[in-house]
PDB file of C-alpha atoms in Angstrom:
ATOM      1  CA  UNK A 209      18.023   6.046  18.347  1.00 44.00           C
ATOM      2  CA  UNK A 210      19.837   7.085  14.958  1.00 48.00           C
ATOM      3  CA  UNK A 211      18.234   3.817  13.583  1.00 49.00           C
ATOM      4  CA  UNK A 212      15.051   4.337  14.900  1.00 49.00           C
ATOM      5  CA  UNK A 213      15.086   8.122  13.032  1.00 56.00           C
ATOM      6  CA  UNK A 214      16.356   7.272  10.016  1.00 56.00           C
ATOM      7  CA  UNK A 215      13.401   4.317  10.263  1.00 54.00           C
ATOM      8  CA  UNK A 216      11.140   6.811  11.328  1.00 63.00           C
ATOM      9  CA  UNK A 217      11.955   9.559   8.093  1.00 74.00           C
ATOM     10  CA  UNK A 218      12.582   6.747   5.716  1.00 75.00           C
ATOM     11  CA  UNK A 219       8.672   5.854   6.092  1.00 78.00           C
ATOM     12  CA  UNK A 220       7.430   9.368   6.248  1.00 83.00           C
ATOM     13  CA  UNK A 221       9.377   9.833   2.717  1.00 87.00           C
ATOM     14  CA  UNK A 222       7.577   6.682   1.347  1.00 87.00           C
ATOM     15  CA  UNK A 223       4.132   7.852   2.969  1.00 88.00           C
ATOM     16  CA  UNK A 224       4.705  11.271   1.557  1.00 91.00           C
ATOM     17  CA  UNK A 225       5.571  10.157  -2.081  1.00 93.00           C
ATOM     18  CA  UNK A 226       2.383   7.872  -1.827  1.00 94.00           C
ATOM     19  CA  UNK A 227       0.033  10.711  -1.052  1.00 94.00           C
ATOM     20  CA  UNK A 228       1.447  13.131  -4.047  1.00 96.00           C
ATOM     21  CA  UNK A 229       1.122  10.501  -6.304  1.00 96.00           C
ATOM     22  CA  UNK A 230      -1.990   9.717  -5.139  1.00 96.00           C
ATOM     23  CA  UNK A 231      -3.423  13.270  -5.407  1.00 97.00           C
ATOM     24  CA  UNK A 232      -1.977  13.486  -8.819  1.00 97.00           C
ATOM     25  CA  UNK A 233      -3.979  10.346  -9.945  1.00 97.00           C
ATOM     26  CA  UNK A 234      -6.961  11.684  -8.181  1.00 97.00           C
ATOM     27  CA  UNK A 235      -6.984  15.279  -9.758  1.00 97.00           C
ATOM     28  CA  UNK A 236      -6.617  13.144 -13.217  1.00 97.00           C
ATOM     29  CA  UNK A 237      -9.617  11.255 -12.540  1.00 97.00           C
ATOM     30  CA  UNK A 238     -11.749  14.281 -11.676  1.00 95.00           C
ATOM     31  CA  UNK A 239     -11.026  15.814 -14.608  1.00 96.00           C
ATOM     32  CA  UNK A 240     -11.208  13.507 -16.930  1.00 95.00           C
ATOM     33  CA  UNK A 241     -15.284  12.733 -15.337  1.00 94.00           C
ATOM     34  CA  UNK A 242     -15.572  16.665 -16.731  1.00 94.00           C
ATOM     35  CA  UNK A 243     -14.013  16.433 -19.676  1.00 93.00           C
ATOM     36  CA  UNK A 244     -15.165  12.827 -21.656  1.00 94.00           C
ATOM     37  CA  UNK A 245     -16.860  12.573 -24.353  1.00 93.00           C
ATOM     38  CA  UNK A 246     -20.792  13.000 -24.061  1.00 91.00           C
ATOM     39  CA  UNK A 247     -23.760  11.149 -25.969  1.00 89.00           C
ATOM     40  CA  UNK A 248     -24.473  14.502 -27.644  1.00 91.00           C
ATOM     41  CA  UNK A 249     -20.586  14.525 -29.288  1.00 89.00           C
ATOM     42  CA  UNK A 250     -21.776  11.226 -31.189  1.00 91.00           C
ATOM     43  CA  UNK A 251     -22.705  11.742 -34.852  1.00 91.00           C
ATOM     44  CA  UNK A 252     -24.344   9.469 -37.539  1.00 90.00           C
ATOM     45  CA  UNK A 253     -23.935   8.787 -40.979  1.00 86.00           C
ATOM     46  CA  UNK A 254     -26.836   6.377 -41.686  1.00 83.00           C
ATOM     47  CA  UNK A 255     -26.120   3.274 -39.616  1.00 84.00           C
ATOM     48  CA  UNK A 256     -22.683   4.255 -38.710  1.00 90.00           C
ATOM     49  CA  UNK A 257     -21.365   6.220 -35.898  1.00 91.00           C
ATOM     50  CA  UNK A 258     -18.281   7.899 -34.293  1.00 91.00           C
ATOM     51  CA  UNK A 259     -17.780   9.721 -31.575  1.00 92.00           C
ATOM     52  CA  UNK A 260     -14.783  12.275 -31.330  1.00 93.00           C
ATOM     53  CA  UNK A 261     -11.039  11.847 -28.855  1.00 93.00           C
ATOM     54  CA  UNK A 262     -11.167  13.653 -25.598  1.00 93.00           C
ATOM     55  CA  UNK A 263      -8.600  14.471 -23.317  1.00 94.00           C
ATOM     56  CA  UNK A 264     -10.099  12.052 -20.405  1.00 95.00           C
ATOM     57  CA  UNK A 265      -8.338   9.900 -22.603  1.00 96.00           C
ATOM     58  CA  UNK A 266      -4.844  11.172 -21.845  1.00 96.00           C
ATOM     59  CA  UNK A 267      -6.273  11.704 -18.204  1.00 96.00           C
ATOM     60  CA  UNK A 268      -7.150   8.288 -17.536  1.00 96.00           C
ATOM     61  CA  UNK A 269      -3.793   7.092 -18.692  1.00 97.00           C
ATOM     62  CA  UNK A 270      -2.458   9.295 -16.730  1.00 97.00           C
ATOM     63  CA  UNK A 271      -4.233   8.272 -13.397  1.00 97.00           C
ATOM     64  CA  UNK A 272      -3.212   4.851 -14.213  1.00 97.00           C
ATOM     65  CA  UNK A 273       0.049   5.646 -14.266  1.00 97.00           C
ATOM     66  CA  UNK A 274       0.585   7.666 -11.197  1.00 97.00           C
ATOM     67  CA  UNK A 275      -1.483   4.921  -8.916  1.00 97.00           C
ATOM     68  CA  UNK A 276       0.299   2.072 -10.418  1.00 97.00           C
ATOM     69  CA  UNK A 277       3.815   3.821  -9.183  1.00 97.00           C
ATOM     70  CA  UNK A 278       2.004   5.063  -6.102  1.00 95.00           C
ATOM     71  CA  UNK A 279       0.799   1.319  -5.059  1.00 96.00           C
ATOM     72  CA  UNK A 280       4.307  -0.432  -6.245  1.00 95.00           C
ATOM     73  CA  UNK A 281       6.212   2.183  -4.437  1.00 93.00           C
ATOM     74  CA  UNK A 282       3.859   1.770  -0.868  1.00 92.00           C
ATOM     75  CA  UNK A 283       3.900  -1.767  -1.280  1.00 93.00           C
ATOM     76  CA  UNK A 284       7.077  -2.830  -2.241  1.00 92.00           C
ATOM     77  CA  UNK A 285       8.339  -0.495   0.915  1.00 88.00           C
ATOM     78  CA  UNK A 286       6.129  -2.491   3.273  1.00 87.00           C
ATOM     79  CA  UNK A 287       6.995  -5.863   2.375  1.00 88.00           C
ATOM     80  CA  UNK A 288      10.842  -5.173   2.716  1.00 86.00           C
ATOM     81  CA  UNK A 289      10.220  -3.705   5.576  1.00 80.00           C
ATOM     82  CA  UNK A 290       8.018  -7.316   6.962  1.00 79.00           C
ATOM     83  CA  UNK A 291      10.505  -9.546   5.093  1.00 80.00           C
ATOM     84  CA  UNK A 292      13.216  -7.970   7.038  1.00 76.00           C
ATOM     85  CA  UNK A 293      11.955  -9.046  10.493  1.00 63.00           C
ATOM     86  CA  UNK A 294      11.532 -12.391  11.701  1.00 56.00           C
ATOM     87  CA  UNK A 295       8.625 -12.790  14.224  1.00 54.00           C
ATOM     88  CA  UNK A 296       8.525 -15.916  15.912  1.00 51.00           C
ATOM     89  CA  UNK A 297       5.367 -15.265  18.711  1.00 56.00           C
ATOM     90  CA  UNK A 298       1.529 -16.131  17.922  1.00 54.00           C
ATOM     91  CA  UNK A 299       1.144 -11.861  18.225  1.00 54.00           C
ATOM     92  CA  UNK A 300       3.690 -11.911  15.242  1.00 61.00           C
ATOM     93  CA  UNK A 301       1.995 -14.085  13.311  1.00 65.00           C
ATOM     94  CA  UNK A 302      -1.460 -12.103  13.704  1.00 70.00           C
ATOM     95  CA  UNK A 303       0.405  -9.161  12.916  1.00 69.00           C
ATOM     96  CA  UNK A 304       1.376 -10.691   9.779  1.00 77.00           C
ATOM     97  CA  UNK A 305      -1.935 -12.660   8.852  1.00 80.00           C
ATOM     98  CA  UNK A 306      -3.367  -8.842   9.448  1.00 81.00           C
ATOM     99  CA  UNK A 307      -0.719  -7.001   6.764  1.00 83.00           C
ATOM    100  CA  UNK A 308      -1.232  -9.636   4.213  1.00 88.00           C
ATOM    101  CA  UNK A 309      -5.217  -9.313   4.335  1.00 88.00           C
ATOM    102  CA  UNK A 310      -4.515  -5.431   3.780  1.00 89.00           C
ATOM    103  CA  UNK A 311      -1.825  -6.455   1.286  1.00 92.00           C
ATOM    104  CA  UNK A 312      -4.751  -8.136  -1.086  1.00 94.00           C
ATOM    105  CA  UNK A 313      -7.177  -5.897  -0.071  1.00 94.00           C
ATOM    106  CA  UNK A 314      -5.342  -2.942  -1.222  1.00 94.00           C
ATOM    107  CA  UNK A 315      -4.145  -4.455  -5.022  1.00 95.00           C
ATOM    108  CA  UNK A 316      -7.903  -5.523  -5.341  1.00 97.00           C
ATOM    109  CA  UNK A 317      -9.015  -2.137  -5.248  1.00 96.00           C
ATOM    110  CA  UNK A 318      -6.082  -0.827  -7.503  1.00 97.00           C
ATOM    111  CA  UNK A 319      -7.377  -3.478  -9.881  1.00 97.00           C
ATOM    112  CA  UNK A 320     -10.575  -2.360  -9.858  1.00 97.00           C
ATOM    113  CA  UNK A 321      -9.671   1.269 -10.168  1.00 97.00           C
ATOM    114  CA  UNK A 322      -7.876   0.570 -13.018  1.00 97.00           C
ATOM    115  CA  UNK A 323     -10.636  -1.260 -14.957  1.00 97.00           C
ATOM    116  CA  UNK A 324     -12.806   1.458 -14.748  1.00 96.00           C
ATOM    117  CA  UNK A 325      -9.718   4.141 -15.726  1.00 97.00           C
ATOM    118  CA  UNK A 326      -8.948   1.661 -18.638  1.00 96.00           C
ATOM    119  CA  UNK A 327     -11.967   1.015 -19.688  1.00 96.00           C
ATOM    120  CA  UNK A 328     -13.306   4.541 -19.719  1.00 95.00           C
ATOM    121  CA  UNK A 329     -10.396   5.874 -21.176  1.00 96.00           C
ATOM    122  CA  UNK A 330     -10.279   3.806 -24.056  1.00 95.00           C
ATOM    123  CA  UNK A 331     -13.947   5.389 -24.488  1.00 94.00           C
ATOM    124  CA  UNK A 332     -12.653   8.443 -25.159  1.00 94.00           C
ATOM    125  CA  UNK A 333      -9.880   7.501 -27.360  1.00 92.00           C
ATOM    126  CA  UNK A 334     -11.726   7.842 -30.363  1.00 90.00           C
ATOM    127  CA  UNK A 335     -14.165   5.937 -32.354  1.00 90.00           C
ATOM    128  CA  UNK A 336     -14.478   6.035 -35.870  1.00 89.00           C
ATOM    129  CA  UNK A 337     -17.041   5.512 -38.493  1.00 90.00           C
ATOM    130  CA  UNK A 338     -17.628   1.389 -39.262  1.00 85.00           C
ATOM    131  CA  UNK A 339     -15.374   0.503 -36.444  1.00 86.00           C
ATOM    132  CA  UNK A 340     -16.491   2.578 -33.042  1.00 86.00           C
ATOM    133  CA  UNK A 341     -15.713   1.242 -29.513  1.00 86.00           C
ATOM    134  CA  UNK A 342     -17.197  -2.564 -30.097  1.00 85.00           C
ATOM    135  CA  UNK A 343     -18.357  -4.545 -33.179  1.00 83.00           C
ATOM    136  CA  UNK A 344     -18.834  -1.448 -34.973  1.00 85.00           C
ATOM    137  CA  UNK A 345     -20.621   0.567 -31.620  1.00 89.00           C
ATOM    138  CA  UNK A 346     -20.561   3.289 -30.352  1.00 91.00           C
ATOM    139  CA  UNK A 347     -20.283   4.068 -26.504  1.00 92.00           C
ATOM    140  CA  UNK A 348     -20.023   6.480 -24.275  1.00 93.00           C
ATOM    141  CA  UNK A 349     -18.642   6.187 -20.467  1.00 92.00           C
ATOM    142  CA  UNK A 350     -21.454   6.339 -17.860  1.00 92.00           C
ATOM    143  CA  UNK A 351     -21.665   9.764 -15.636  1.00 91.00           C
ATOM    144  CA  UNK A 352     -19.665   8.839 -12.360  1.00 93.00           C
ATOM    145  CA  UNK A 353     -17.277   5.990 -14.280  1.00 95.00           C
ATOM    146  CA  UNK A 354     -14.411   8.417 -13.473  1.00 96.00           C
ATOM    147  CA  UNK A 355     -15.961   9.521 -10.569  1.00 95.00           C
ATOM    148  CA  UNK A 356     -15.867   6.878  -9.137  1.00 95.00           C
ATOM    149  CA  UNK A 357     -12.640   5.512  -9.985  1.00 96.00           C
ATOM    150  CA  UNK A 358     -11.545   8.515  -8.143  1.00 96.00           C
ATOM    151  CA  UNK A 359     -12.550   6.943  -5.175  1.00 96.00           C
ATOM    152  CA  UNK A 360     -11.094   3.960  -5.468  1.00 96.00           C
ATOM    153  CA  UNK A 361      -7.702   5.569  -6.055  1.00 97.00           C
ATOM    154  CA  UNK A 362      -8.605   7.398  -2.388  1.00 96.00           C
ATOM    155  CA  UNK A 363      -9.350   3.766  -0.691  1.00 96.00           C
ATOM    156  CA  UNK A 364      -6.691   2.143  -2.629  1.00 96.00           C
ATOM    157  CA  UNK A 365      -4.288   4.687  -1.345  1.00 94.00           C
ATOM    158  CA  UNK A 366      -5.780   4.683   2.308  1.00 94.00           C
ATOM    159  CA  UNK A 367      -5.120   0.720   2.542  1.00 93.00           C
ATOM    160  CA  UNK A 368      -1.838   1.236   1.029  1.00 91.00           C
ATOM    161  CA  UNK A 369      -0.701   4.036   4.191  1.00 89.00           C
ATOM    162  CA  UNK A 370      -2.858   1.408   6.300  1.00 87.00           C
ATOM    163  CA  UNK A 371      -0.187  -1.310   5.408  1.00 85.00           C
ATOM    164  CA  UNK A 372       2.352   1.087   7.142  1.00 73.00           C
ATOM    165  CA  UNK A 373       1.045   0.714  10.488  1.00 65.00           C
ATOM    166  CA  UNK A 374       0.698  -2.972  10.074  1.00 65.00           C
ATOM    167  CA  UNK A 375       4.183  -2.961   9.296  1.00 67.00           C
ATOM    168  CA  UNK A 376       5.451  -1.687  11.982  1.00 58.00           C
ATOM    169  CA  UNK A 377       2.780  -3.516  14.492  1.00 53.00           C
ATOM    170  CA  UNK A 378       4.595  -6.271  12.860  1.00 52.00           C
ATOM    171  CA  UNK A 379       7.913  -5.176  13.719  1.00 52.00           C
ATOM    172  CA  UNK A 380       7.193  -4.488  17.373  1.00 51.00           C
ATOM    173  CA  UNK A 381       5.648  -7.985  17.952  1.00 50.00           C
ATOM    174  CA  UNK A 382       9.037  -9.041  16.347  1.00 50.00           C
ATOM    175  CA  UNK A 383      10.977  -7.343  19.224  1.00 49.00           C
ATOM    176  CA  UNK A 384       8.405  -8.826  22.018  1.00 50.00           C
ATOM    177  CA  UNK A 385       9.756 -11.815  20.276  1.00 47.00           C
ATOM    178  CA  UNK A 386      13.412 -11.714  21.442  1.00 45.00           C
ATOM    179  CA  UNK A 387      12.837  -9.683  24.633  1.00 44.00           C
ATOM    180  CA  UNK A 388      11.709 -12.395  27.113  1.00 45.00           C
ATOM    181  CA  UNK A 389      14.901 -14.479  25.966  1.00 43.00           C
ATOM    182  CA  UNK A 390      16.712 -11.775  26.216  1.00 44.00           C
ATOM    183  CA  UNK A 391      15.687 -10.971  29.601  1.00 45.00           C
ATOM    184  CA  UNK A 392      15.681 -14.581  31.085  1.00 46.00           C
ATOM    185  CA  UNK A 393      19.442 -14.954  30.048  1.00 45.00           C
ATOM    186  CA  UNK A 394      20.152 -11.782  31.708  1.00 45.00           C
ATOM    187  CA  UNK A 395      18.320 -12.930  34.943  1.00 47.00           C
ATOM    188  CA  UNK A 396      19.896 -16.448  35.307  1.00 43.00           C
ATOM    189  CA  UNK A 397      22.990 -14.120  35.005  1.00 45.00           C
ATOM    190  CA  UNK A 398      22.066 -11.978  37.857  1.00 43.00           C
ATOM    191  CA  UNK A 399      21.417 -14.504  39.884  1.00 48.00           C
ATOM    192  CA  UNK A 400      24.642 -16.996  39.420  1.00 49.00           C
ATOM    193  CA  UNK A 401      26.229 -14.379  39.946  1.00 49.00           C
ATOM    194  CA  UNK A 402      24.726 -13.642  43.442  1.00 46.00           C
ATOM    195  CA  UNK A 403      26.013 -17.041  44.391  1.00 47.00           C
ATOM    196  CA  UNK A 404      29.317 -16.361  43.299  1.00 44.00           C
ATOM    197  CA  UNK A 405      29.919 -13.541  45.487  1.00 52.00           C
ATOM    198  CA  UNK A 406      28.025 -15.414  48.564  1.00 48.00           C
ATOM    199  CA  UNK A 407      30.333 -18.402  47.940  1.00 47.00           C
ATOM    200  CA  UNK A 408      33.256 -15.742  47.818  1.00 52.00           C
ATOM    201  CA  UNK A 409      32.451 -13.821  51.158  1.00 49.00           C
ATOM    202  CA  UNK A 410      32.344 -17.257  52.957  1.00 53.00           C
ATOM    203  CA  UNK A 411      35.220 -18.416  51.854  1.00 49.00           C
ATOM    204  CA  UNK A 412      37.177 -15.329  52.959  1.00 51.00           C
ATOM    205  CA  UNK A 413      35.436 -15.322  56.411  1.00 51.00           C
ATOM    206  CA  UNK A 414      39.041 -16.871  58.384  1.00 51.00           C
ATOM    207  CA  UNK A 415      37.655 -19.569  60.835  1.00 48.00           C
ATOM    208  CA  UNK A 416      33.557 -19.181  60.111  1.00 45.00           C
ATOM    209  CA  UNK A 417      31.878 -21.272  63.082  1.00 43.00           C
ATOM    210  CA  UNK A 418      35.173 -23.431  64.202  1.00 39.00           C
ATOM    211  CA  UNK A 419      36.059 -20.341  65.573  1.00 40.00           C
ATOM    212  CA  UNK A 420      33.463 -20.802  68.726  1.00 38.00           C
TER     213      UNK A 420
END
């Protein structure tokens, strides 16, 4: 039982340190959508261009940051945790074949996520006259860039508690592993003894059928 709890809390800590970061990156990425640079802030001189910093440029580095610890902190947690056990059944196996697809699935969408935080960021960095975001351009992040890379740090953060309960679907096929063993050893047990004890009470029987 005292292993089972201090299983039990060590995962709710992990789960709990995933969300917060998670809703940090999240609030970062919704504010930074309000607060980048707009087509409007651009101004010319002649053929050149340049287009102020905004603070969705701190933002976005910021939202990077906090999902990147929140993913290697939720991840590296689960695969201990599967790299610990040693499943030996088919169920096992599925249970593993399932936490690996969420494994991929999950630093796919971080990936993405941060491609659009990255890229959009770097928007809003600052772009100078002559030199501006690319050969000598200006741009401006797209309405819903940060928006949506909001999102993604939900999903990515959804697949990453997701990879929790695979874990531990894992771990319990693990222990259906070693039960039937377990069980069949105790059985034959059982049962030689049984004939111990009937091989016992007919030896102390004085006489048995001579006795007729």
């Amino acid at each position: 039982m005292e292993k089972g709890s201090s299983g039990l809390s060590c995962r709710a800590a992990v789960c709990g340190v995933v969300v917060l970061l998670t809703v940090i990156a999240f609030s970062c990425s919704l504010a930074a959508e309000f607060h980048k640079v707009k087509e409007k802030d651009m101004k010319l001189d002649g053929s050149l261009c340049s287009l102020p910093k905004s603070s969705a440029f701190e933002l976005g580095v910021a939202a990077i940051a906090f999902l990147f610890v929140a993913q290697l902190v939720g991840t590296t947690a689960a695969v201990t945790t599967v790299l610990a056990g040693k499943p030996k059944k088919s169920s096992a196996a599925r249970g593993r074949a399932a936490f690996v697809a969420l494994l991929v699935l999950s630093w796919l969408s971080f990936a993405v996520a941060v491609i659009l935080l990255a890229t959009a960021a770097s928007m809003n960095h600052g772009q100078r006259y002559g030199r501006g975001w690319m050969d000598g351009d200006c741009y401006v992040a797209r309405s819903g860039v940060f928006g949506g890379a909001a999102a993604l740090v939900v999903v990515t953060a959804l697949i990453t508690l997701g990879l929790t309960f695979a874990t531990e679907s894992a771990a319990a096929a693990g222990a259906m592993a070693t039960t039937p063993a377990s069980s069949s050893s105790s059985s034959a047990t059982c049962t030689r003894r049984t004939h111990l004890d009937a091989a016992s009470a007919d030896a102390e029987q004085p006489g048995g059928r001579s006795k007729q």
